[in-house]
Amino acid sequence: MDYMEEAIKEARKALKYGEVPVGAVIVKDDKIISRAYNLKERRNDVTAHAEVLAVREASKYINNWRLTGCSMYVTLEPCPMCAAAIVQSRLSKLYIGAPDIDSGACGSVINLVQNNYLNYWMDVKWQYNDDCSELLSEFFRTKRRKQ
Amino acid sequence: MDYMEEAIKEARKALKYGEVPVGAVIVKDDKIISRAYNLKERRNDVTAHAEVLAVREASKYINNWRLTGCSMYVTLEPCPMCAAAIVQSRLSKLYIGAPDIDSGACGSVINLVQNNYLNYWMDVKWQYNDDCSELLSEFFRTKRRKQ
């Protein structure tokens, strides 16, 4: 199964609701144990980014906040809040579909996932997928038209 | 009202439950609109730090994720996840009771609350209070004795 495609499916749901289209899935033993998309505006919750929601759902599922042995696939490079939540959750691997040059915290603006000062270190794989960035372009094009 | 004292009351609740004792309150127009303490272990949720819970509760209360005009009082310097959540929530002021030399993200290890690269900038006041750090020392002393 192409897990990044599953994350993209989640991002499409966010787009449908007028949210910044970001989606994430968490995989353990070749099974998706959580899936989420950005719900910040709908939930009026600044922490309701796809990654935070996916981490919380996965922890609920395995009844443990430690997500060791799990991988996250996310369509956009996580922001500082999400990057730190991901490292603290002890997720083993992070697959990223597109960079975020404005607020990406996995190397684009700052690096919190591989940071010696914080002792934050995890395995990150960039898995570029045009659909991830195209969804974001579509969102911002539509938003500009509405203004 | 001494709002840092109110945050300390929250931290004491965390200590009672065997959680790292950190507490936070959010104030708007001289009224506490949310109070929270660290519940990471009890909730099995790595994101259930006092600051994140307080931000979410305040947003629910005012029905808006934008906490402009609100201040947070927190007993310990926020970690990177919380610091980023605080800035993104647009809280106007952050009062911190004690530094965290291991993972503080308001200047001790990294600075996410005043960061030009991220365009993250907020008003931070250090309001040192011995009780804030004493609670943490007590927690770690007890923990060591149990080992």
mmCIF file of C-alpha atoms in Angstrom, chain B residues 11-90:
data_model
loop_
_atom_site.group_PDB
_atom_site.id
_atom_site.type_symbol
_atom_site.label_atom_id
_atom_site.label_comp_id
_atom_site.label_asym_id
_atom_site.label_seq_id
_atom_site.Cartn_x
_atom_site.Cartn_y
_atom_site.Cartn_z
ATOM 1 C CA ALA B 11 1.253 22.230 38.887
ATOM 2 C CA ARG B 12 0.591 20.823 42.375
ATOM 3 C CA LYS B 13 -2.324 18.802 40.964
ATOM 4 C CA ALA B 14 0.021 17.266 38.376
ATOM 5 C CA LEU B 15 2.495 16.361 41.146
ATOM 6 C CA LYS B 16 -0.285 14.638 43.093
ATOM 7 C CA TYR B 17 -0.923 12.409 40.078
ATOM 8 C CA GLY B 18 2.764 11.598 39.621
ATOM 9 C CA GLU B 19 3.055 13.783 36.522
ATOM 10 C CA VAL B 20 5.911 16.211 35.887
ATOM 11 C CA PRO B 21 4.520 19.205 37.833
ATOM 12 C CA VAL B 22 3.805 21.937 35.309
ATOM 13 C CA GLY B 23 0.731 24.153 35.443
ATOM 14 C CA ALA B 24 -0.645 26.964 33.311
ATOM 15 C CA VAL B 25 -3.469 29.484 33.351
ATOM 16 C CA ILE B 26 -4.685 31.821 30.607
ATOM 17 C CA VAL B 27 -5.987 35.252 31.539
ATOM 18 C CA LYS B 28 -8.203 37.626 29.534
ATOM 19 C CA ASP B 29 -9.472 40.966 30.877
ATOM 20 C CA ASP B 30 -8.243 40.095 34.395
ATOM 21 C CA LYS B 31 -10.160 36.831 34.444
ATOM 22 C CA ILE B 32 -8.768 33.297 34.271
ATOM 23 C CA ILE B 33 -10.425 31.696 31.225
ATOM 24 C CA SER B 34 -8.554 28.383 31.331
ATOM 25 C CA ARG B 35 -6.370 26.416 33.706
ATOM 26 C CA ALA B 36 -4.563 23.155 33.085
ATOM 27 C CA TYR B 37 -1.822 20.872 34.310
ATOM 28 C CA ASN B 38 0.351 18.259 32.685
ATOM 29 C CA LEU B 39 -1.605 15.055 32.035
ATOM 30 C CA LYS B 40 0.705 13.265 29.623
ATOM 31 C CA GLU B 41 0.918 9.956 31.505
ATOM 32 C CA ARG B 42 -2.657 9.788 32.770
ATOM 33 C CA ARG B 43 -4.089 10.535 29.339
ATOM 34 C CA ASN B 44 -1.424 8.574 27.454
ATOM 35 C CA ASP B 45 -1.129 11.609 25.219
ATOM 36 C CA VAL B 46 2.272 13.125 24.477
ATOM 37 C CA THR B 47 0.574 16.419 23.557
ATOM 38 C CA ALA B 48 -1.272 16.739 26.891
ATOM 39 C CA HIS B 49 1.198 19.255 28.340
ATOM 40 C CA ALA B 50 -0.307 21.980 30.562
ATOM 41 C CA GLU B 51 0.242 24.694 27.928
ATOM 42 C CA VAL B 52 -1.439 22.799 25.052
ATOM 43 C CA LEU B 53 -4.401 21.874 27.261
ATOM 44 C CA ALA B 54 -4.742 25.477 28.472
ATOM 45 C CA VAL B 55 -4.624 26.836 24.903
ATOM 46 C CA ARG B 56 -7.264 24.363 23.733
ATOM 47 C CA GLU B 57 -9.531 25.101 26.690
ATOM 48 C CA ALA B 58 -9.217 28.881 26.242
ATOM 49 C CA SER B 59 -10.055 28.602 22.522
ATOM 50 C CA LYS B 60 -13.100 26.545 23.378
ATOM 51 C CA TYR B 61 -14.148 29.146 25.934
ATOM 52 C CA ILE B 62 -13.912 32.126 23.583
ATOM 53 C CA ASN B 63 -14.869 30.047 20.537
ATOM 54 C CA ASN B 64 -11.840 31.218 18.604
ATOM 55 C CA TRP B 65 -8.391 29.733 18.109
ATOM 56 C CA ARG B 66 -6.924 33.250 18.119
ATOM 57 C CA LEU B 67 -6.049 34.128 21.712
ATOM 58 C CA THR B 68 -5.082 37.735 20.966
ATOM 59 C CA GLY B 69 -5.309 39.868 24.101
ATOM 60 C CA CYS B 70 -4.809 36.854 26.380
ATOM 61 C CA SER B 71 -1.806 36.108 28.617
ATOM 62 C CA MET B 72 -0.460 32.741 29.714
ATOM 63 C CA TYR B 73 1.209 32.130 33.077
ATOM 64 C CA VAL B 74 3.188 28.899 33.090
ATOM 65 C CA THR B 75 5.333 27.455 35.865
ATOM 66 C CA LEU B 76 8.067 26.085 33.578
ATOM 67 C CA GLU B 77 9.609 27.324 30.342
ATOM 68 C CA PRO B 78 7.647 25.666 27.515
ATOM 69 C CA CYS B 79 9.142 22.864 25.397
ATOM 70 C CA PRO B 80 9.376 23.362 21.592
ATOM 71 C CA MET B 81 5.915 21.837 20.983
ATOM 72 C CA CYS B 82 4.240 24.112 23.529
ATOM 73 C CA ALA B 83 6.245 27.215 22.617
ATOM 74 C CA ALA B 84 5.186 26.857 18.969
ATOM 75 C CA ALA B 85 1.547 26.200 19.949
ATOM 76 C CA ILE B 86 1.614 29.342 22.137
ATOM 77 C CA VAL B 87 2.993 31.577 19.367
ATOM 78 C CA GLN B 88 0.613 30.120 16.774
ATOM 79 C CA SER B 89 -2.350 30.739 19.102
ATOM 80 C CA ARG B 90 -1.432 34.461 19.021
#
